[in-house]
Coordinates of C-alpha atoms and ligand atoms in Angstrom, one line a residue:
X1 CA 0.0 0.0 0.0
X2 CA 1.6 3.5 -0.9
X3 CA 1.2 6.5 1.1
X4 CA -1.5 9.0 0.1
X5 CA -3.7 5.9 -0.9
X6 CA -7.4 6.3 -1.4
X7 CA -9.8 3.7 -1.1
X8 CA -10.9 3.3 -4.2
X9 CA -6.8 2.2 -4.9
X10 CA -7.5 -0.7 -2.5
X11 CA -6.2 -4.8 -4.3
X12 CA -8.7 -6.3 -1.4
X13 CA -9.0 -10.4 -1.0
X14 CA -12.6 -11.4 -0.7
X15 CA -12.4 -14.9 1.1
X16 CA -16.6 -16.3 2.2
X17 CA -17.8 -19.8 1.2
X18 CA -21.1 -18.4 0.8
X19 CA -21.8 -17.0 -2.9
X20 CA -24.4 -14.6 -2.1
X21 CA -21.7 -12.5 0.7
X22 CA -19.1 -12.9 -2.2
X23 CA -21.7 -10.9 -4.3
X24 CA -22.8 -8.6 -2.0
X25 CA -19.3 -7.3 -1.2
X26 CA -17.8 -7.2 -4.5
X27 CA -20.9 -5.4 -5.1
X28 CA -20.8 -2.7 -2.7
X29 CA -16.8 -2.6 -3.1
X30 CA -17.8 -1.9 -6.5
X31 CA -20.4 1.0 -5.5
X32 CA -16.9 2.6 -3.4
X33 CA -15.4 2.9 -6.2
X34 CA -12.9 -0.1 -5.7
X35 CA -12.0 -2.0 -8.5
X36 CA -9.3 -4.4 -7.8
X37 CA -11.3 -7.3 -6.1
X38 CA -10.7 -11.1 -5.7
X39 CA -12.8 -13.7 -4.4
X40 CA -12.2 -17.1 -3.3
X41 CA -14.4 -19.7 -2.3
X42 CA -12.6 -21.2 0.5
X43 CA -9.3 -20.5 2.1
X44 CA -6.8 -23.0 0.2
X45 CA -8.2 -21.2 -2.7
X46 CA -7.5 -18.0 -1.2
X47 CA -3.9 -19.6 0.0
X48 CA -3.2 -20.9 -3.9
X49 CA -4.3 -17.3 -4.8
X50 CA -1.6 -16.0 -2.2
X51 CA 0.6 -17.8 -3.2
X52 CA 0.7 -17.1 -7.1
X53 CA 0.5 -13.5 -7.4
X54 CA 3.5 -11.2 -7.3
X55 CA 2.1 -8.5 -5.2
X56 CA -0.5 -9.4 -2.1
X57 CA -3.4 -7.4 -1.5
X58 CA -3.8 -4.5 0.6
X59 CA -6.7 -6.4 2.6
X60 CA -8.3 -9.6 2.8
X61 CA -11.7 -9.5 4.3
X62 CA -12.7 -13.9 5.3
X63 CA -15.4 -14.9 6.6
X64 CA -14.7 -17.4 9.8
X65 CA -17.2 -20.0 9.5
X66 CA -16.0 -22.0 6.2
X67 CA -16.1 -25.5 5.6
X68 CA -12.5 -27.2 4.8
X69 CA -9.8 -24.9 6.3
X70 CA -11.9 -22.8 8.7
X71 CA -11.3 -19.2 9.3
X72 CA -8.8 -19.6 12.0
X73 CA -6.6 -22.2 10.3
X74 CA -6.3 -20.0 7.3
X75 CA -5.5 -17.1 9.7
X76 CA -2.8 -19.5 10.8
X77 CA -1.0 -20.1 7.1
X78 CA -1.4 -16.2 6.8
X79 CA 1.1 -15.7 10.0
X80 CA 3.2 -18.8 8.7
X81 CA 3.6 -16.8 4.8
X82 CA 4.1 -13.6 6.9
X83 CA 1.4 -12.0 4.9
X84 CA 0.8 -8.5 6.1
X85 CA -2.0 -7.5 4.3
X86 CA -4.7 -5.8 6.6
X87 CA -7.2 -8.4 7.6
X88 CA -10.8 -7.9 8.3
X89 CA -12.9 -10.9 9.9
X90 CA -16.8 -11.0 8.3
X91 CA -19.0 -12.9 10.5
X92 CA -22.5 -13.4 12.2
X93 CA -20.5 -15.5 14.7
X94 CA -21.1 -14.1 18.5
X95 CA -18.9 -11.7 19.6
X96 CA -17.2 -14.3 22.1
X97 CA -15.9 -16.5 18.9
X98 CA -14.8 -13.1 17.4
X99 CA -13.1 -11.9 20.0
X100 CA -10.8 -15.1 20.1
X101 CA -10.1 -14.9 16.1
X102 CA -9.1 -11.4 17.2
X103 CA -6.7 -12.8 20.0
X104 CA -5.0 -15.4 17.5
X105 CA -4.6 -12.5 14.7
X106 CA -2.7 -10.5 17.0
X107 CA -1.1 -13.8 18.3
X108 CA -0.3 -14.9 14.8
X109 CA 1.3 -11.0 14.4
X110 CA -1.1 -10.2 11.6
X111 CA -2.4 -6.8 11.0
X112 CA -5.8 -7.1 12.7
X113 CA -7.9 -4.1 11.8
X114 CA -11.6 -5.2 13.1
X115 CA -14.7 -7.1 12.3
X116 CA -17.6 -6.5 9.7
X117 CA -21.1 -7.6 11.5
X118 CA -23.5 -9.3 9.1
X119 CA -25.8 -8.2 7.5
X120 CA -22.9 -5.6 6.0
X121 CA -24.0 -2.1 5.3
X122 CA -22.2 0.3 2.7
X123 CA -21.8 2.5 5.5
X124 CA -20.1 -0.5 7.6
X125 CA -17.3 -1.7 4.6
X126 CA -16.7 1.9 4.1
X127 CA -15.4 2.6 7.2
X128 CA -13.1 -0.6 8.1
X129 CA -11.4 0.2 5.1
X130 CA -10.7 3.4 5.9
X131 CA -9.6 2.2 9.2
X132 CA -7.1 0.0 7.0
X133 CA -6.1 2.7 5.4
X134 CA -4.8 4.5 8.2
X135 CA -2.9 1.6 9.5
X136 CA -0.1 3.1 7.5
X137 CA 2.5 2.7 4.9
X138 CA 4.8 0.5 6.6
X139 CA 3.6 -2.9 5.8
X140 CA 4.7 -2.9 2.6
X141 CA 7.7 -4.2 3.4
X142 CA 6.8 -7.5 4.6
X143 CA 4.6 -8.1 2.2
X144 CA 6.7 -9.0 -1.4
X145 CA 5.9 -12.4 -3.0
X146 CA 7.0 -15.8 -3.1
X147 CA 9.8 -16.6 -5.4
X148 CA 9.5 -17.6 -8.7
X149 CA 8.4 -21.0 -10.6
X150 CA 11.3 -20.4 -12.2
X151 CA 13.7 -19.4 -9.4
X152 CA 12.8 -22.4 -7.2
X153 CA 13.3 -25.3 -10.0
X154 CA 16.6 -23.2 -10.6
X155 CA 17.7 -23.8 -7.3
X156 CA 15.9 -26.7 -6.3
X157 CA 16.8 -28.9 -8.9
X158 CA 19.6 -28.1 -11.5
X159 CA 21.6 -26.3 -8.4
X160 CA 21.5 -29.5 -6.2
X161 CA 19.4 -26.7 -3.6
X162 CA 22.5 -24.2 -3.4
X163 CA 20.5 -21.7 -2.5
X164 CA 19.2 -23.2 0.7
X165 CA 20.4 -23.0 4.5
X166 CA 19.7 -24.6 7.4
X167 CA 19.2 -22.6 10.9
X168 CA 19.4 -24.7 14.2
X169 CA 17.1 -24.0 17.5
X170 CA 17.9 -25.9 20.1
X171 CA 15.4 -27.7 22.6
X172 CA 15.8 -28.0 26.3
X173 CA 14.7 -30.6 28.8
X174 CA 12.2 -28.7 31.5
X175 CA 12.7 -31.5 34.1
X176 CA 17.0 -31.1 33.9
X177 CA 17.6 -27.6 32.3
X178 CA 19.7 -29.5 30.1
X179 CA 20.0 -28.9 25.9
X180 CA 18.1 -31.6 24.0
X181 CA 17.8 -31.4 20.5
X182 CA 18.3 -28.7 17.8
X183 CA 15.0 -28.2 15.3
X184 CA 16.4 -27.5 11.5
X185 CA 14.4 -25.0 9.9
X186 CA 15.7 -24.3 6.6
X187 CA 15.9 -20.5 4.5
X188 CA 16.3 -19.5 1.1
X189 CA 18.7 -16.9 0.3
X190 CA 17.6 -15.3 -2.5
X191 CA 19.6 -12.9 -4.8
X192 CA 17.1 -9.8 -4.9
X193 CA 15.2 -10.2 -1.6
X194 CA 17.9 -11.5 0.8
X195 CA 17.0 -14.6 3.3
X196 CA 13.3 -16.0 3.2
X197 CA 12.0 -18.0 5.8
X198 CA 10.0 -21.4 4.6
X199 CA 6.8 -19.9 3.7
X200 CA 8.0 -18.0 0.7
X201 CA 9.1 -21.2 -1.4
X202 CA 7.8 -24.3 0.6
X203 CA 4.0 -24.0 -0.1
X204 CA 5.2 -23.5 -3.9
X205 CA 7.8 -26.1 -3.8
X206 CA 4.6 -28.6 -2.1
X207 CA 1.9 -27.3 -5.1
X208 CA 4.7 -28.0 -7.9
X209 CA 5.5 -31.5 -6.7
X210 CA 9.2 -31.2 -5.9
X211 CA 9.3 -31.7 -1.6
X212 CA 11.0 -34.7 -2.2
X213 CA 14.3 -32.3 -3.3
X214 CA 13.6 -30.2 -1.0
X215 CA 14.0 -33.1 1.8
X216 CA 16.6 -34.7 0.1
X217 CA 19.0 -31.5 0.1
X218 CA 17.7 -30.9 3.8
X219 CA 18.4 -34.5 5.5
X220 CA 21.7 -34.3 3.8
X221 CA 22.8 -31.4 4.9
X222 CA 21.0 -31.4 8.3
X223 CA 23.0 -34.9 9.1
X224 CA 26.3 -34.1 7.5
X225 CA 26.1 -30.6 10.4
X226 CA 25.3 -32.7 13.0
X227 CA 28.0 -35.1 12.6
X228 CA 30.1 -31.6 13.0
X229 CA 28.6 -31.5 16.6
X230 CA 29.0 -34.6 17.1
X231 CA 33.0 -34.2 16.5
X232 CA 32.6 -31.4 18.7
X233 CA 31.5 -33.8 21.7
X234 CA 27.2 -32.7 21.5
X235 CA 25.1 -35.5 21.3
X236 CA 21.6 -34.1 20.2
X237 CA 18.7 -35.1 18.7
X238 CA 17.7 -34.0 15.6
X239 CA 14.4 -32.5 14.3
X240 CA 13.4 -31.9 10.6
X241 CA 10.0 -30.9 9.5
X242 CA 8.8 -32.9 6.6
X243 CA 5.7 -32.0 3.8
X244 CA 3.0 -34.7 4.1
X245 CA 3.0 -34.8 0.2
X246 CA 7.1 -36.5 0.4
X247 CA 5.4 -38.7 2.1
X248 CA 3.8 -40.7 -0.6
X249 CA 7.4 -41.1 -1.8
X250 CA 7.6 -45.1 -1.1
X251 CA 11.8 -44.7 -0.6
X252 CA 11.5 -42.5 1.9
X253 CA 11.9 -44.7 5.1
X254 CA 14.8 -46.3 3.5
X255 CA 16.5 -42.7 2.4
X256 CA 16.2 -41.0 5.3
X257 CA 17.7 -44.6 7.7
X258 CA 20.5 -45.0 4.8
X259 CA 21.5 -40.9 5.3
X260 CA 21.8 -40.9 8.8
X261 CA 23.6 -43.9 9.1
X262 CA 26.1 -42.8 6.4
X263 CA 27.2 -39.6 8.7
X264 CA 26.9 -42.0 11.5
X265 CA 23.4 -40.5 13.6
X266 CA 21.4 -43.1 14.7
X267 CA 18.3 -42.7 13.6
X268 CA 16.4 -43.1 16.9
X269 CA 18.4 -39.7 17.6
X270 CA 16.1 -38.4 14.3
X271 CA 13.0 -36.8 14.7
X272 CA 10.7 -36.5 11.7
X273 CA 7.8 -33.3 12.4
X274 CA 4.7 -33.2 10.6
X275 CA 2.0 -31.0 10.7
X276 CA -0.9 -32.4 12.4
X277 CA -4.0 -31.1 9.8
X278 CA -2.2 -31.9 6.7
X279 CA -1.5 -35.2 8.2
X280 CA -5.3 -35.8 8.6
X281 CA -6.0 -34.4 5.1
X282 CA -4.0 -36.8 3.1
X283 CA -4.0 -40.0 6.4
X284 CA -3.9 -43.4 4.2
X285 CA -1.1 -42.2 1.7
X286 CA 0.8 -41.2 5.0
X287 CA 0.3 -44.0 7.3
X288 CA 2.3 -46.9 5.8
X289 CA 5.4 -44.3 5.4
X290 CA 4.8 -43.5 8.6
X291 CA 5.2 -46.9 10.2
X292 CA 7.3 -48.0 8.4
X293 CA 10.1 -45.4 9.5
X294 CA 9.0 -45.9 13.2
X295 CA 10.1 -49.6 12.6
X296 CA 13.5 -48.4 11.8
X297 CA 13.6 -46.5 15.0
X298 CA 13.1 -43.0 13.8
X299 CA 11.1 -40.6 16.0
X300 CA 7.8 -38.9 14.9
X301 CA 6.6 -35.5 16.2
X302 CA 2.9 -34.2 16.0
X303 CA 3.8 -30.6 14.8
X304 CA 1.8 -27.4 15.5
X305 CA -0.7 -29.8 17.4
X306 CA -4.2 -28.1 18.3
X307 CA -4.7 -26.2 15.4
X308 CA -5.7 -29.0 13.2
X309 CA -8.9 -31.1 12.9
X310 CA -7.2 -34.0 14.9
X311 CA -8.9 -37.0 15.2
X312 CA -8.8 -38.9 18.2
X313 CA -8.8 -42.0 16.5
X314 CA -6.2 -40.9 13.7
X315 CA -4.0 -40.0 16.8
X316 CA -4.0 -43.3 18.4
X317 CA -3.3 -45.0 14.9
X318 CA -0.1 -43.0 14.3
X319 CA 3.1 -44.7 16.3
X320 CA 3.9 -40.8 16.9
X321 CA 6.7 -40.4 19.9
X322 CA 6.1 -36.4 20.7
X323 CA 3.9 -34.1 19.7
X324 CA 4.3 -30.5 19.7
X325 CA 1.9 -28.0 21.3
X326 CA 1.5 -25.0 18.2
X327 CA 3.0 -21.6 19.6
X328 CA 0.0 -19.8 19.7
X329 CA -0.9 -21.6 22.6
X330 CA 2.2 -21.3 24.4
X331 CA 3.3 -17.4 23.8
X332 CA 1.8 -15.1 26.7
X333 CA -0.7 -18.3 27.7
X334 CA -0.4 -17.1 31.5
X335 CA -2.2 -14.0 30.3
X336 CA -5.3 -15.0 28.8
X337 CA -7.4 -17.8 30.5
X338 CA -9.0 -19.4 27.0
X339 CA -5.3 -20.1 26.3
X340 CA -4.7 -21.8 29.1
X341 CA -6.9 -23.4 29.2
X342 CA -6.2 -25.1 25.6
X343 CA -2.4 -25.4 26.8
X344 CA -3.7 -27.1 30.1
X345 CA -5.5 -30.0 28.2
X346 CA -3.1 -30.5 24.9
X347 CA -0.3 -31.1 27.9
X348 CA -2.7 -33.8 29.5
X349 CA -3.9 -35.1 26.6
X350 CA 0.2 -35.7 25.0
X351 CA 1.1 -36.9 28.4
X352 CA -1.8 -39.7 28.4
X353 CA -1.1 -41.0 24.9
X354 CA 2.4 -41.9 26.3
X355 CA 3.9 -38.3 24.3
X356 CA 7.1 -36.7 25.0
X357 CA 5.5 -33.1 25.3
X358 CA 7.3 -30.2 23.7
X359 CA 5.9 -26.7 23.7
X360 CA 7.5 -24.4 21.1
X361 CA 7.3 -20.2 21.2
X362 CA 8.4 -20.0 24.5
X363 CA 9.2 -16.5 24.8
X364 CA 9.3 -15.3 28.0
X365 CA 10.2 -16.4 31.8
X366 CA 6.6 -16.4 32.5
X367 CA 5.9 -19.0 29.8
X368 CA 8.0 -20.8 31.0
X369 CA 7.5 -20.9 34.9
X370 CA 3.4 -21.9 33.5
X371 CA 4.7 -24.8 31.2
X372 CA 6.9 -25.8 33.7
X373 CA 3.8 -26.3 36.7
X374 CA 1.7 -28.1 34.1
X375 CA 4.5 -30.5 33.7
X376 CA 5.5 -29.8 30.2
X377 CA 8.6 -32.2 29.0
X378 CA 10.3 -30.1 26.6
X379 CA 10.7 -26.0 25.9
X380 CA 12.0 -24.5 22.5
X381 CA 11.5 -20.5 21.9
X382 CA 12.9 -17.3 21.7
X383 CA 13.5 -17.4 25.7
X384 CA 15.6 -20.0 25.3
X385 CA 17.5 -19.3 21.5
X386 CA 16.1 -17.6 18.2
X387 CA 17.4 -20.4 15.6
X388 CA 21.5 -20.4 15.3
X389 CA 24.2 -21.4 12.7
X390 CA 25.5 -24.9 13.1
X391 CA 28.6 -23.6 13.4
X392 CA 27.1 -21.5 16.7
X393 CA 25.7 -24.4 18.2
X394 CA 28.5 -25.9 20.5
X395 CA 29.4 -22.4 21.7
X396 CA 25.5 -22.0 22.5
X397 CA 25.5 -25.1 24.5
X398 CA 28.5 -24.4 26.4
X399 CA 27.1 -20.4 27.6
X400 CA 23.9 -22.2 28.6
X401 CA 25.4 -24.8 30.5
X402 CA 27.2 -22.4 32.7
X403 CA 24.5 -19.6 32.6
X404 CA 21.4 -22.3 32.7
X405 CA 17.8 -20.9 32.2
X406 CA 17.8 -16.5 31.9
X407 CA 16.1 -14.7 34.6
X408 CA 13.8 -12.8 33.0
Ligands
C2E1 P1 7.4 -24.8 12.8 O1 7.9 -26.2 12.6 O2 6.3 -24.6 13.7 O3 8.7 -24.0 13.3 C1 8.7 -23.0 14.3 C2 8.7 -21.6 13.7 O4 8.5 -20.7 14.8 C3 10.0 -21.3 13.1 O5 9.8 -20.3 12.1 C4 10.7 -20.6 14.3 O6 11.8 -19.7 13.9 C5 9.6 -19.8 14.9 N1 9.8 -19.6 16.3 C6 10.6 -20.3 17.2 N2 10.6 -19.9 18.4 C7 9.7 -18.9 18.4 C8 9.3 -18.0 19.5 O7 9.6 -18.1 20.7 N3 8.4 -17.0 19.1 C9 7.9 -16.9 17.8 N4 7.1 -15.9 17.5 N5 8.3 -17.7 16.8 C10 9.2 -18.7 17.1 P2 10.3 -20.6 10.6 O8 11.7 -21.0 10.7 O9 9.9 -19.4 9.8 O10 9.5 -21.8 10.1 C11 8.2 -21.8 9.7 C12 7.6 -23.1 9.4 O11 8.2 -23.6 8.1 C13 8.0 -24.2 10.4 O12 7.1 -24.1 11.4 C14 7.8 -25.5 9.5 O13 6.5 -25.9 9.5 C15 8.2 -25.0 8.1 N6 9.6 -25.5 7.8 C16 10.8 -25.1 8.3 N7 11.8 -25.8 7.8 C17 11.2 -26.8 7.0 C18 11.7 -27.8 6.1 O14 12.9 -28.1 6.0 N8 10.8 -28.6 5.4 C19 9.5 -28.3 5.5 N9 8.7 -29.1 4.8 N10 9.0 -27.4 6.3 C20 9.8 -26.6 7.0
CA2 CA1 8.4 -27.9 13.4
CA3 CA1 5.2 -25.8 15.0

């Protein structure tokens, strides 16, 4: 959005799986004077949308109530692409549901402007968009595409993944203090826009087939790095978050067991973390993957657990070892009783499935201190380490071992 915008200048996302409030709101967008408008059906088509065009919109307006990925998963995969397009709920919800969606935006770090009350009014739209409007100029910057089709085979494929990094955050035990594991999440360094985090190339890399390069550069390089720390006397385990789709690759079991053992890890030291609602979207095509690498002793992680449509039953089928509770129940969760609350009952609910229990965006003392006296297992957050070079790792371990947990 540049300064000295009107609204009429507006690129708004229209996102309602109703056809007559699509209608309706292009139509009065249209009686504004705005004429950039876009509508999707459901949120993975406004997520395929997202994730095509060059330049995102100004604002999405969603409706929360949608069938498939509801309005608070897709506010979810906004936060996870960084998209900083103003958002604007629509709903006939009650206020209490909106006034969570409203928690989670500003959880998620999204730029929550407000709510649109059905039925909407002229009047209504008018005003939340100037209210968007005078969020200001400076979101901008966060808000540049994905890389290109073009730029991601380039360095996918025919550059063996050159132009991808791996960043380390460790994990520590809550019971001993003591560092655990290291999570790899992996970057893109990109010659125009400098590093990107996952969510510029992943969700194009997933939609043009090619996770399985993507996991093979990763494993490689994630095992040959800890065999580095190894050398250097750390014995951690290792994390790697996997795409559901690579999991229809039959060979994976056998790629992943052969790559570890080449660099000498054991695979029970390897985690594998996948994302609990795309697990449940795409189950039968996962689950003979999935045992099979739990035969060969590798470690599976529930990831971003409680924001999914997780089925009970789908759970108990799954030979998972840990799951991970999603950071949006974790950050500031002392401060707001509905979070809690959900943090309360994930940390039971891992605990009596037999689940190591590892809470992720743990970001202040306070967090912690409130996982701790719920008898959470494992911590991983900014309180503890942003994510580190593997060359920083050993020196990391050794501060916190003689400095232990901050104070504040
Ligand atoms: P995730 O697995 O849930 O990873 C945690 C994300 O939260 C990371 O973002 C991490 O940097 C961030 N984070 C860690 N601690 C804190 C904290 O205390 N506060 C806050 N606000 N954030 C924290 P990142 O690196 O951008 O990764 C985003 C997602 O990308 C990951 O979410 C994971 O789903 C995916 N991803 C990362 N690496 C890979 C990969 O190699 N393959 C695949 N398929 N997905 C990956
Ligand atoms: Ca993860
Ligand atoms: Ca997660």
């Amino acid at each position: 959005m540049q300064t000295g915008q009107d609204i009429e200048d507006l690129r708004i996302l229209l996102v309602d799986d109703d056809p007559r409030t699509l209608r309706l709101l292009s139509f009065l967008l249209e009686a504004i004077g705005v004429s950039e408008t876009y509508t999707a059906g459901d949120g993975y088509e406004a997520l395929s949308y997202l994730d095509n065009v060059p330049d995102r919109p100004d604002v999405i307006l969603t409706d929360l109530n949608m069938p498939g990925l509801d309005g608070v998963e897709f506010l979810r995969h906004l936060s996870m692409r960084s998209i900083a397009s103003r958002i604007v709920l629509i709903s006939g919800e009650n206020k209490r549901i909106l006034d969570t969606a409203k928690t989670l935006a500003q959880v998620h770090d999204l730029s929550f402007i407000g709510t649109l009350q059905k039925p909407i009014t002229q009047k209504a739209l008018s005003e939340i968009l100037r209210q968007c409007l005078a969020f200001g100029a400076q979101i901008r910057r966060r808000n540049s595409g994905p890389i290109t089709e073009q730029e991601l085979v380039d360095g996918l494929i025919n550059r063996d993944g050159e132009p991808l990094r791996t960043v380390y955050q460790p994990t520590v035990s809550m019971k001993t203090g003591a560092p655990i594991g290291v999570e790899a999440l992996v970057r893109w360094t990109h010659a125009k826009s400098g590093v990107l985090g996952p969510m510029s190339f992943i969700p194009l890399a997933e939609r043009l087939g090619h996770t399985k390069f993507l996991t093979d550069v990763v494993t490689r390089r994630v095992m040959s790095e800890a065999a580095f720390w190894r050398s250097n006397g750390l014995d951690l385990r290792v994390s790697i978050n996997l795409s559901v789709t690579v999991l229809k690759c039959l060979d994976l079991p056998e790629f992943v067991v052969a790559t570890a053992e080449s660099t000498g890890l054991d695979p029970s030291k390897l985690t594998l973390e996948i994302t609990e609602s795309h697990l449940m979207r795409d189950f039968k095509e996962s689950l003979e993957t999935l045992a099979r690498l739990r035969l060969k002793g590798v470690w599976l992680s529930i990831d971003d657990f409680g924001t999914g449509y997780s089925s009970m039953e789908q759970l108990k089928r799954v030979p998972f070892n840990e799951v991970k509770i999603d950071r949006c129940f974790v950050t500031g969760a002392a401060q707001d009783v509905e979070t809690r609350a959900i943090l309360e009952s994930s940390i039971e609910l891992g605990q009596r499935l037999g689940l190591v229990v590892v809470a992720e965006g743990v970001e202040s003392r306070e967090d912690w201190d409130l996982l701790e006296s719920l008898g959470c297992d494992v911590a991983q957050g900014y309180f503890i380490s942003r994510p580190l070079e593997a060359e920083a790792l050993p020196g990391w371990v050794r501060s916190w071992n003689t400095a232990g947990l901050p104070s504040a």
